[in-house]
Tab-separated table of C-alpha atoms and ligand atoms in Angstrom:
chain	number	residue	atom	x	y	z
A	1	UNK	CA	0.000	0.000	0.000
A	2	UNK	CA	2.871	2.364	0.738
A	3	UNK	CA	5.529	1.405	-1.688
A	4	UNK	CA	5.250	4.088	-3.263
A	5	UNK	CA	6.458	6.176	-0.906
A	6	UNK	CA	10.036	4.957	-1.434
A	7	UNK	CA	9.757	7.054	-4.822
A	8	UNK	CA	7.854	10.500	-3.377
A	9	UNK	CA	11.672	12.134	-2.085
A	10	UNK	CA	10.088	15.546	-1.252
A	11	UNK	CA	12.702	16.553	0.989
A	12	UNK	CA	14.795	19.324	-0.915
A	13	UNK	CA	18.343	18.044	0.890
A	14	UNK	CA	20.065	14.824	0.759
A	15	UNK	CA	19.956	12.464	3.173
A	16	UNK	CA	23.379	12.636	4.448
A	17	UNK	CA	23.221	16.420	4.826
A	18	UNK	CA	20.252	15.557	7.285
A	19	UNK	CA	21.879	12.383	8.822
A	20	UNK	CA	25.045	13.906	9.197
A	21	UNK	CA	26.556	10.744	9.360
A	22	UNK	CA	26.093	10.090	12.887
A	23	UNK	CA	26.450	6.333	14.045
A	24	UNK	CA	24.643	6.474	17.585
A	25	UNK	CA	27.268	5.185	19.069
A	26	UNK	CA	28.309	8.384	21.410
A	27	UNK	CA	25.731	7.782	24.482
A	28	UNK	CA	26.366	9.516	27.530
A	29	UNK	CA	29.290	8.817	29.838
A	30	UNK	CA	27.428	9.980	33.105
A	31	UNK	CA	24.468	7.058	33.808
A	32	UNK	CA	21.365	8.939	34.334
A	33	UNK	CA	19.474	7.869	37.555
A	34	UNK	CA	17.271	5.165	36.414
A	35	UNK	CA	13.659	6.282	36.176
A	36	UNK	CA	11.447	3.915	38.574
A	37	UNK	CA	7.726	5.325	37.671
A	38	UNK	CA	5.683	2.389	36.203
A	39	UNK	CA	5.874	2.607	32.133
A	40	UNK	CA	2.594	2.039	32.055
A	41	UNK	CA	2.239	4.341	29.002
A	42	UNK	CA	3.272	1.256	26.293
A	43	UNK	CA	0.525	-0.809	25.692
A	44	UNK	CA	1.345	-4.572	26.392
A	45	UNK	CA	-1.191	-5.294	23.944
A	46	UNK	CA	-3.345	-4.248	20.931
A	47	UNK	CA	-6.645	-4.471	23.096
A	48	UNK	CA	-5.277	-2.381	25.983
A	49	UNK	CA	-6.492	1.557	25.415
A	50	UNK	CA	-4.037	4.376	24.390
A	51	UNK	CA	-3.368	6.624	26.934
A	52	UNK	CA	-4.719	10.333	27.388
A	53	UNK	CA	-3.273	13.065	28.014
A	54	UNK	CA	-3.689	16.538	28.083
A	55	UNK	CA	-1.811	19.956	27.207
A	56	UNK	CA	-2.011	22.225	30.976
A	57	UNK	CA	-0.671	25.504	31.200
A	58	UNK	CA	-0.118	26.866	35.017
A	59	UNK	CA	-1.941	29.981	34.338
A	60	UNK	CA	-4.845	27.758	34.228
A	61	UNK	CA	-3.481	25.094	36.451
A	62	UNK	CA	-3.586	28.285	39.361
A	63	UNK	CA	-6.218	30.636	38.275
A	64	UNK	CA	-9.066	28.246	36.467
A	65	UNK	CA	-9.956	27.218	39.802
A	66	UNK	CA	-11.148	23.162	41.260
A	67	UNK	CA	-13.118	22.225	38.173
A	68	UNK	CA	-10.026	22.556	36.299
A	69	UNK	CA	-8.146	20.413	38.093
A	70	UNK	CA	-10.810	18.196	39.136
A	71	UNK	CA	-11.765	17.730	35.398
A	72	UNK	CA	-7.931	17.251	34.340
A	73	UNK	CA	-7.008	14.501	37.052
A	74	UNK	CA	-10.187	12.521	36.546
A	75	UNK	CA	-9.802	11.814	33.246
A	76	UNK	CA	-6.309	12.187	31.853
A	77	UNK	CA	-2.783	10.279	32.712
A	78	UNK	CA	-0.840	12.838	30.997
A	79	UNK	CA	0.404	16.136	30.969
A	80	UNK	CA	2.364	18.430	27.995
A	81	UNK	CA	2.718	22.055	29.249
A	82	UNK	CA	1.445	24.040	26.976
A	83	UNK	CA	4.094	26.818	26.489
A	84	UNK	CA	6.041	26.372	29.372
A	85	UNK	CA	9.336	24.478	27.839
A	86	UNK	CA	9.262	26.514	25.154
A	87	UNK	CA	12.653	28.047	24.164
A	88	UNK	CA	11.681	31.679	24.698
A	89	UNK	CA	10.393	30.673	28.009
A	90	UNK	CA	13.029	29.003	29.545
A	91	UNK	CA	16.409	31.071	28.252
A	92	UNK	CA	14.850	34.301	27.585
A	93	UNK	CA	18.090	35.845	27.612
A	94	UNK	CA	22.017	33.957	26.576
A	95	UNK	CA	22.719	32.127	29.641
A	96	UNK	CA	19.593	32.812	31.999
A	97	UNK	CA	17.997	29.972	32.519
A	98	UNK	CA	14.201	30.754	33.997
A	99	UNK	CA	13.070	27.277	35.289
A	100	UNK	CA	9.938	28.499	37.949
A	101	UNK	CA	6.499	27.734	35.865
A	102	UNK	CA	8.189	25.409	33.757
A	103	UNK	CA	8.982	23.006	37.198
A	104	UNK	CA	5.690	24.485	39.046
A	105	UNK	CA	3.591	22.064	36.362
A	106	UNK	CA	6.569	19.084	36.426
A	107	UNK	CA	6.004	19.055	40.516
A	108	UNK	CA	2.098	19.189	40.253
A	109	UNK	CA	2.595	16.597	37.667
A	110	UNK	CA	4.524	14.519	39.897
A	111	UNK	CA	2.307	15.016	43.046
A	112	UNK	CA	-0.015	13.150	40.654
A	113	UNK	CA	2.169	10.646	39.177
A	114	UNK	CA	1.011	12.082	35.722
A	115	UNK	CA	4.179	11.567	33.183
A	116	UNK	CA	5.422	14.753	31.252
A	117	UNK	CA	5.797	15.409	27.995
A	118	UNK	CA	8.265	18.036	26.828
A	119	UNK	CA	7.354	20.168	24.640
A	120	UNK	CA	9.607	21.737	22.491
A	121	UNK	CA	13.332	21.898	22.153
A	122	UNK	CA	13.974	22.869	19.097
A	123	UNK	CA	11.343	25.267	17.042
A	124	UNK	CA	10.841	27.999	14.134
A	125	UNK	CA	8.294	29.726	16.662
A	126	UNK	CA	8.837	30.763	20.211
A	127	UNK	CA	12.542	30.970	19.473
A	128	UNK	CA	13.356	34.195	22.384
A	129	UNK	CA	14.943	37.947	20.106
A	130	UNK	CA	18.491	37.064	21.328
A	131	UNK	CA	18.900	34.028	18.786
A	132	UNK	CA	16.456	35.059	16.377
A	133	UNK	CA	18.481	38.000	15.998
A	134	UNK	CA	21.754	36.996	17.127
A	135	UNK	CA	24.308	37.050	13.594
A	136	UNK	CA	25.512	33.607	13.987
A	137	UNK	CA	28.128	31.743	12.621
A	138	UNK	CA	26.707	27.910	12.188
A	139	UNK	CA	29.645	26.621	15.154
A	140	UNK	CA	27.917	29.743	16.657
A	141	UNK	CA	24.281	28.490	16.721
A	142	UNK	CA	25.400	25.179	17.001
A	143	UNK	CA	26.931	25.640	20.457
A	144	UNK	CA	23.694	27.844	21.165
A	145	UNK	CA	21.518	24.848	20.533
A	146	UNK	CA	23.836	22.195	21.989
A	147	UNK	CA	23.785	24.225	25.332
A	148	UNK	CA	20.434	24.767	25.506
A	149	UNK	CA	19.655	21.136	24.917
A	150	UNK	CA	21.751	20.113	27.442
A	151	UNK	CA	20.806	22.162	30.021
A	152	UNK	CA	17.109	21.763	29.902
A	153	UNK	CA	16.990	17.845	29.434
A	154	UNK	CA	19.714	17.167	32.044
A	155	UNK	CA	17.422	19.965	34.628
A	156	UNK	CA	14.722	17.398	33.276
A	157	UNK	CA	16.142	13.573	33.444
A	158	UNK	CA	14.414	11.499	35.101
A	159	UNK	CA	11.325	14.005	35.473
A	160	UNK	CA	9.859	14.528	31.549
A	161	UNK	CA	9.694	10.997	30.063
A	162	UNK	CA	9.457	11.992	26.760
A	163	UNK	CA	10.542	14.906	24.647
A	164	UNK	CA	9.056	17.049	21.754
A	165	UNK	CA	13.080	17.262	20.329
A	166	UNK	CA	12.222	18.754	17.031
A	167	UNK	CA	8.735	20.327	16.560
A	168	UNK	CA	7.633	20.698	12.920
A	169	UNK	CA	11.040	20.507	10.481
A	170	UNK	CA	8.732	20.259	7.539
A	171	UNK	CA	6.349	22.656	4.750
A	172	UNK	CA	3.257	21.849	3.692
A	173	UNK	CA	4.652	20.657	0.247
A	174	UNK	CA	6.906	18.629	1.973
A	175	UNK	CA	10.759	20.630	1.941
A	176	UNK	CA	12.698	21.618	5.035
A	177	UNK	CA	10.945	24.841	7.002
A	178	UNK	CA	13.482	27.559	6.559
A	179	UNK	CA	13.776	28.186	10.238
A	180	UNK	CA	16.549	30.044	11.763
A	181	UNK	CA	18.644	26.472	12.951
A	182	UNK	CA	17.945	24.992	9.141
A	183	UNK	CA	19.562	28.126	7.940
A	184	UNK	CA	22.510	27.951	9.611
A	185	UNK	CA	23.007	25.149	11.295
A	186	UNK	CA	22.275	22.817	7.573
A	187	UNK	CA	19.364	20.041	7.778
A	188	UNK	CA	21.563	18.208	10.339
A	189	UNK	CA	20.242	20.519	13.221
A	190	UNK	CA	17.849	17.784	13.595
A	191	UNK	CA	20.344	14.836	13.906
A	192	UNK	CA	22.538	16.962	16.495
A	193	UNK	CA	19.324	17.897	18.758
A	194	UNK	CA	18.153	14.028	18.700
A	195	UNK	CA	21.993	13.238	19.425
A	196	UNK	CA	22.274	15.953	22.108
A	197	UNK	CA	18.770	14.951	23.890
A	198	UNK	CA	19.910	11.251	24.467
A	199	UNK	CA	23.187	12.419	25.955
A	200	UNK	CA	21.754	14.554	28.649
A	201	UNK	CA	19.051	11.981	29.126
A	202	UNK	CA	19.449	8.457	27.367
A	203	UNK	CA	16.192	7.246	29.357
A	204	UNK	CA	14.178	9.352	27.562
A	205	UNK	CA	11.770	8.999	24.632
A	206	UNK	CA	12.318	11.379	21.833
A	207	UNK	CA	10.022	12.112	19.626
A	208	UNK	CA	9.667	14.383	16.243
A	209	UNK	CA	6.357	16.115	16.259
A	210	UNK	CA	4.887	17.436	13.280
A	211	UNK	CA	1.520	18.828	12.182
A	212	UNK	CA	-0.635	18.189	8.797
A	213	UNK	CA	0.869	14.730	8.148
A	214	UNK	CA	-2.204	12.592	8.788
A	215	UNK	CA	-2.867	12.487	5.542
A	216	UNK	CA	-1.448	9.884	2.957
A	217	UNK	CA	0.055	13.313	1.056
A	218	UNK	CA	3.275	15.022	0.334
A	219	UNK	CA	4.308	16.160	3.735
A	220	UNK	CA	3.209	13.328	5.068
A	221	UNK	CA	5.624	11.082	2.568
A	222	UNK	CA	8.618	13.296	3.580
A	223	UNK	CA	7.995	13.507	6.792
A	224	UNK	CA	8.347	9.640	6.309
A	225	UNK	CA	11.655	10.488	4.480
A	226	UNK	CA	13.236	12.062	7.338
A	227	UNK	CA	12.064	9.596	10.390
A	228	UNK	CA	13.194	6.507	8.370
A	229	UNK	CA	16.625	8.306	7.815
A	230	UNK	CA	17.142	9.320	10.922
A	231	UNK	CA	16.377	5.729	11.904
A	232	UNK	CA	18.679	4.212	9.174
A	233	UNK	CA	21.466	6.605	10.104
A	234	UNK	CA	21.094	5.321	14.116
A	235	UNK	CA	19.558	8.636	15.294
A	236	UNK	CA	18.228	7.993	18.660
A	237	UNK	CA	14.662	8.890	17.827
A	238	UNK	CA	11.834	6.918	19.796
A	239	UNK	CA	8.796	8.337	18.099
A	240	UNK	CA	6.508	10.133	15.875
A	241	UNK	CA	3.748	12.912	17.072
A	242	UNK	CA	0.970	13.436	14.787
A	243	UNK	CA	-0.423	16.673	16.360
A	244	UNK	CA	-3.707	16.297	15.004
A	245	UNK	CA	-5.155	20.242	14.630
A	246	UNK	CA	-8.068	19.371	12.243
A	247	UNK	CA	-10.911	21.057	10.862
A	248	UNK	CA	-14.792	20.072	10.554
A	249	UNK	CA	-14.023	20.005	6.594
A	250	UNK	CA	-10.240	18.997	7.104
A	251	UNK	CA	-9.765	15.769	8.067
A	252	UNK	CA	-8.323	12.423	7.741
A	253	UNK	CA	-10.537	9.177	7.435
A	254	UNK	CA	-9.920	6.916	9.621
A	255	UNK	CA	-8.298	4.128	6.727
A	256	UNK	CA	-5.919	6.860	5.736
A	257	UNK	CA	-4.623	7.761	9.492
A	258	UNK	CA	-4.470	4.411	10.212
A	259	UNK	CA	-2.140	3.369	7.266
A	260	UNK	CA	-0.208	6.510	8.269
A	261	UNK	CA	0.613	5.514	11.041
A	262	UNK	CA	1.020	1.950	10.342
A	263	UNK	CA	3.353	2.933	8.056
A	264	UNK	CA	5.628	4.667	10.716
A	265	UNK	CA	4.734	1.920	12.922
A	266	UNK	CA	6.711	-0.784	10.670
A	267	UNK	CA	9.649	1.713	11.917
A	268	UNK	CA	9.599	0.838	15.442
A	269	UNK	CA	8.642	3.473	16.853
A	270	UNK	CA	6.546	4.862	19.326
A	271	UNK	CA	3.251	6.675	18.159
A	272	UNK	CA	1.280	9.350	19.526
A	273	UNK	CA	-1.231	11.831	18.749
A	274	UNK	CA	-0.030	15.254	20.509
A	275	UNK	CA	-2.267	17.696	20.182
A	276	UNK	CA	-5.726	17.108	18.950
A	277	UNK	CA	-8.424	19.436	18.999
A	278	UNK	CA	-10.748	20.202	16.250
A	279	UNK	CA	-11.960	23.984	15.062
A	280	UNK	CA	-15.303	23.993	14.840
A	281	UNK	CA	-16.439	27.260	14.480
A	282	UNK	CA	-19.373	28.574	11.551
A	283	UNK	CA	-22.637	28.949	11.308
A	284	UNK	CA	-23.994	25.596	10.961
A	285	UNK	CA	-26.400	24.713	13.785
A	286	UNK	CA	-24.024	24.041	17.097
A	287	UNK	CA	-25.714	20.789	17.385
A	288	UNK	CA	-24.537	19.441	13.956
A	289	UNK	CA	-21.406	20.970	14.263
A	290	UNK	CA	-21.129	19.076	17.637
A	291	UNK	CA	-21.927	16.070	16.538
A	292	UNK	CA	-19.399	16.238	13.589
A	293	UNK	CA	-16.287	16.973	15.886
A	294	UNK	CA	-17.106	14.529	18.063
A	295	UNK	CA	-16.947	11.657	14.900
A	296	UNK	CA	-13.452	13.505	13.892
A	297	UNK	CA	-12.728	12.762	17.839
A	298	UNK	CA	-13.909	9.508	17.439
A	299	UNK	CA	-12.359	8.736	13.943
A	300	UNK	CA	-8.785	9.590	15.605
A	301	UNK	CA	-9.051	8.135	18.857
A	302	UNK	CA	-10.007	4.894	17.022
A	303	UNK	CA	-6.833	4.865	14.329
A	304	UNK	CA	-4.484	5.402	17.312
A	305	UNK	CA	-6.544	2.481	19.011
A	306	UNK	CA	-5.816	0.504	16.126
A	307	UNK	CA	-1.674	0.432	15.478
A	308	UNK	CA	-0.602	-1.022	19.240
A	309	UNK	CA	2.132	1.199	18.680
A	310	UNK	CA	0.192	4.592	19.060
A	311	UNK	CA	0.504	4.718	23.084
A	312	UNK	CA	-1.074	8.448	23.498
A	313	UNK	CA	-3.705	10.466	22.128
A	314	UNK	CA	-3.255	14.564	24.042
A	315	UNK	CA	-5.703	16.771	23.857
A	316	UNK	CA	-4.617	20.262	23.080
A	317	UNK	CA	-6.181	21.663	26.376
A	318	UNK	CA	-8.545	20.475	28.021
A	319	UNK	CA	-12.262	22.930	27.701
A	320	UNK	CA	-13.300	25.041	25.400
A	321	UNK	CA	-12.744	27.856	27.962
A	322	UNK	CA	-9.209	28.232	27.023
A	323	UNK	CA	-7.594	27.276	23.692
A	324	UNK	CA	-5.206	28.736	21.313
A	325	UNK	CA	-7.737	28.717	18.617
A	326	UNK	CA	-10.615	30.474	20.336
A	327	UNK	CA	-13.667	29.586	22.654
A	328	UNK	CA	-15.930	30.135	19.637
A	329	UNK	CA	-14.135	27.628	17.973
A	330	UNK	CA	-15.230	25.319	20.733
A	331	UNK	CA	-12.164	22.433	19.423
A	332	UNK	CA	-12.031	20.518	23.009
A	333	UNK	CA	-13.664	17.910	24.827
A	334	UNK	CA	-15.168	19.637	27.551
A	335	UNK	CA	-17.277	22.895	26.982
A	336	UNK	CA	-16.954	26.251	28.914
A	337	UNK	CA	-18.585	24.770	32.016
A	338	UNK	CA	-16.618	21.626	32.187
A	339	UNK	CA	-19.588	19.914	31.351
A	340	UNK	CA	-18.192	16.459	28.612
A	341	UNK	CA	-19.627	17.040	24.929
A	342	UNK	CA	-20.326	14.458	22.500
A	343	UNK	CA	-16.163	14.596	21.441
A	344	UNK	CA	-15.268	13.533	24.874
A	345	UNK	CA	-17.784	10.404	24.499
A	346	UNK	CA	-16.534	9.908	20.942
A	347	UNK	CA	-13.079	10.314	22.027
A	348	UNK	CA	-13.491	7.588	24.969
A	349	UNK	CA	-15.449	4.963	22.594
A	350	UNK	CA	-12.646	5.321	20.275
A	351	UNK	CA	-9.936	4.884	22.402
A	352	UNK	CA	-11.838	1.470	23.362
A	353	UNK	CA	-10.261	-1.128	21.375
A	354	UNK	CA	-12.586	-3.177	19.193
A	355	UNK	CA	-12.761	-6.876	19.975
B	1	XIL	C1	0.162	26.986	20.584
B	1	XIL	C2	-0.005	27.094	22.074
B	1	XIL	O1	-1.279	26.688	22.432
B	1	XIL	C3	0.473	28.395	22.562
B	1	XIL	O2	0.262	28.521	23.920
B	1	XIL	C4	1.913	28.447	22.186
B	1	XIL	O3	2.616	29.467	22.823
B	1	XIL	C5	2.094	28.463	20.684
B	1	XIL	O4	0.984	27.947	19.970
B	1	XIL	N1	1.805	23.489	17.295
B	1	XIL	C6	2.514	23.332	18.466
B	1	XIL	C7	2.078	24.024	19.685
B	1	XIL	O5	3.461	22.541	18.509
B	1	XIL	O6	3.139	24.423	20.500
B	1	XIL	C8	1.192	25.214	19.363
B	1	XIL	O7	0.701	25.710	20.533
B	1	XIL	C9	0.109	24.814	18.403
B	1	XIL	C10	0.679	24.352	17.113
């Protein structure tokens, strides 16, 4: 079903200049302390549920008040601060590392035994003014990167299971995004960040998130290109996020997500959807537009409960209070009042594997 893909190259660079040659060999000399929470976030078997888990930021985690919280620990295993880790947050200026909120959701997620997901070392967005307009020389930018990689996984081992190493490398039509580390770092920023991650923590999962590829399409096909390469080349990459932001009239069926991430599945690697929610916003009557969501809801949940090796489906937020795409938009499983709409039901029958 997918051999064509082996022809559909849409990457613009060759796959050495994004490999950069890098054997896997160089782990850490310094053992990390061995992480004893239960991994009880692989699922021993195809008819054991995925996982949920949702994104928290600790503006809501201190000011949304019990229902919040009450809503968030009842129903999810999971937690992906929301902005928190993001580069501009944590080393807003060269050298000055600002840990607080970042930590404040790590320790409430640890009073709750709820495993972290780390979300984002390296970016095009959120990147803070010093690099973005810093006039590097690629050792430069290299040693920026490398430092900052190291020093936020290593504050981090043993605490974030999993990290968000390289968030969306890709266009739409399938080349390398243009950001500032692909300009002068070369392709191989993404090699060096996976390499870096696994030396400050080898324990941890390391993932390459990326939005848009659910579909059996051109990004999707590179974005194919790239994980197989860096698997081929001995990368330490553990896994594939599919963030999921769909549309009423954009998205997958559930066949085509499901090969997709069969496909990546046959790689050996860990699968998870990161960051689902679904825009719903028009003028269609709120009932129909309701019940629609909740069958995209359903229609992912299910192809993630299909391929045992999609271990996670995260919810970008949690109600329809607060989202990055607007209340009106109403793209999460809970509405304003915490009260469950049909996507939450929808989302928990399709995380039910079928017999
Ligand atoms: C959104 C968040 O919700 C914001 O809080 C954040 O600061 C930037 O945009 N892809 C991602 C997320 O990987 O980090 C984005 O999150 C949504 C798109």
């Amino acid at each position: 079903m997918f051999g064509k893909f082996a022809l559909t190259l849409g990457l613009t660079v060759t796959a050495a200049a994004v490999f950069g040659g890098w054997s896997g060999s160089a782990a850490s000399a310094s053992p990390a302390p061995h992480v004893t929470r239960p991994a009880v976030f692989d699922r021993a078997s195809a008819s054991e549920a995925p996982q949920l888990g949702a994104a928290v930021n600790d503006v809501m985690l201190a000011n949304a008040g019990p229902r919040y919280v009450r809503t968030l620990l009842a129903h999810y295993h999971s937690i992906t601060p929301e902005w928190e880790m993001e580069m501009s947050q944590l080393e807003p200026a060269r050298g000055h590392f600002t840990f607080a909120r970042a930590d404040g959701i790590v320790a409430f997620a640890d009073r709750h035994h709820m495993p972290v997901r780390g979300h984002t070392l390296v970016w095009d967005h959120m990147v803070p003014g010093w690099v973005r307009h810093g006039d590097w020389t690629r050792p430069q930018l290299e040693n920026v990167l490398r430092t900052y990689i190291t020093t936020v996984v290593s504050h981090y081992r043993g605490k974030v299971e999993e990290w968000d190493v390289v968030n969306e490398p890709l266009t739409t039509d399938g080349h390398m995004r243009q950001s500032i580390w692909e300009r002068v770092i070369g392709p191989d920023y993404v090699s060096l960040a996976f390499r870096w991650a696994h030396e400050a923590d080898p324990h941890a999962r390391l993932f390459l998130n990326e939005y848009g590829a659910e579909w059996n399409d051109p990004k999707e096909h590179a974005l194919y290109q790239l994980v197989s390469g860096l698997k081929a080349a001995g990368i330490p990459i553990g896994g594939v996020g599919f963030q999921a932001h769909l549309l009423l009239d954009a998205h997958p069926p559930q066949a085509e997500l499901t090969g997709v991430l069969r496909q990546f599945a046959a790689l050996g690697l860990r699968l998870e959807i990161t960051e689902l929610d679904v825009r719903a916003g028009g003028s269609a009557p709120l009932a129909r537009r309701m019940a629609e969501e909740a069958s995209i809801y359903r229609t992912v949940a299910a192809s993630c409960a299909a391929v045992r090796a999609c271990a996670r489906v995260t919810t970008w937020g949690i109600t329809d209070a607060a989202t990055w795409i607007g209340t009106s938009n109403r793209p999460l499983p809970f509405d304003t009042h915490y009260r469950a709409k049909p996507a939450w039901y929808a989302l928990r029958a399709g995380l039910t594997p079928r017999g």
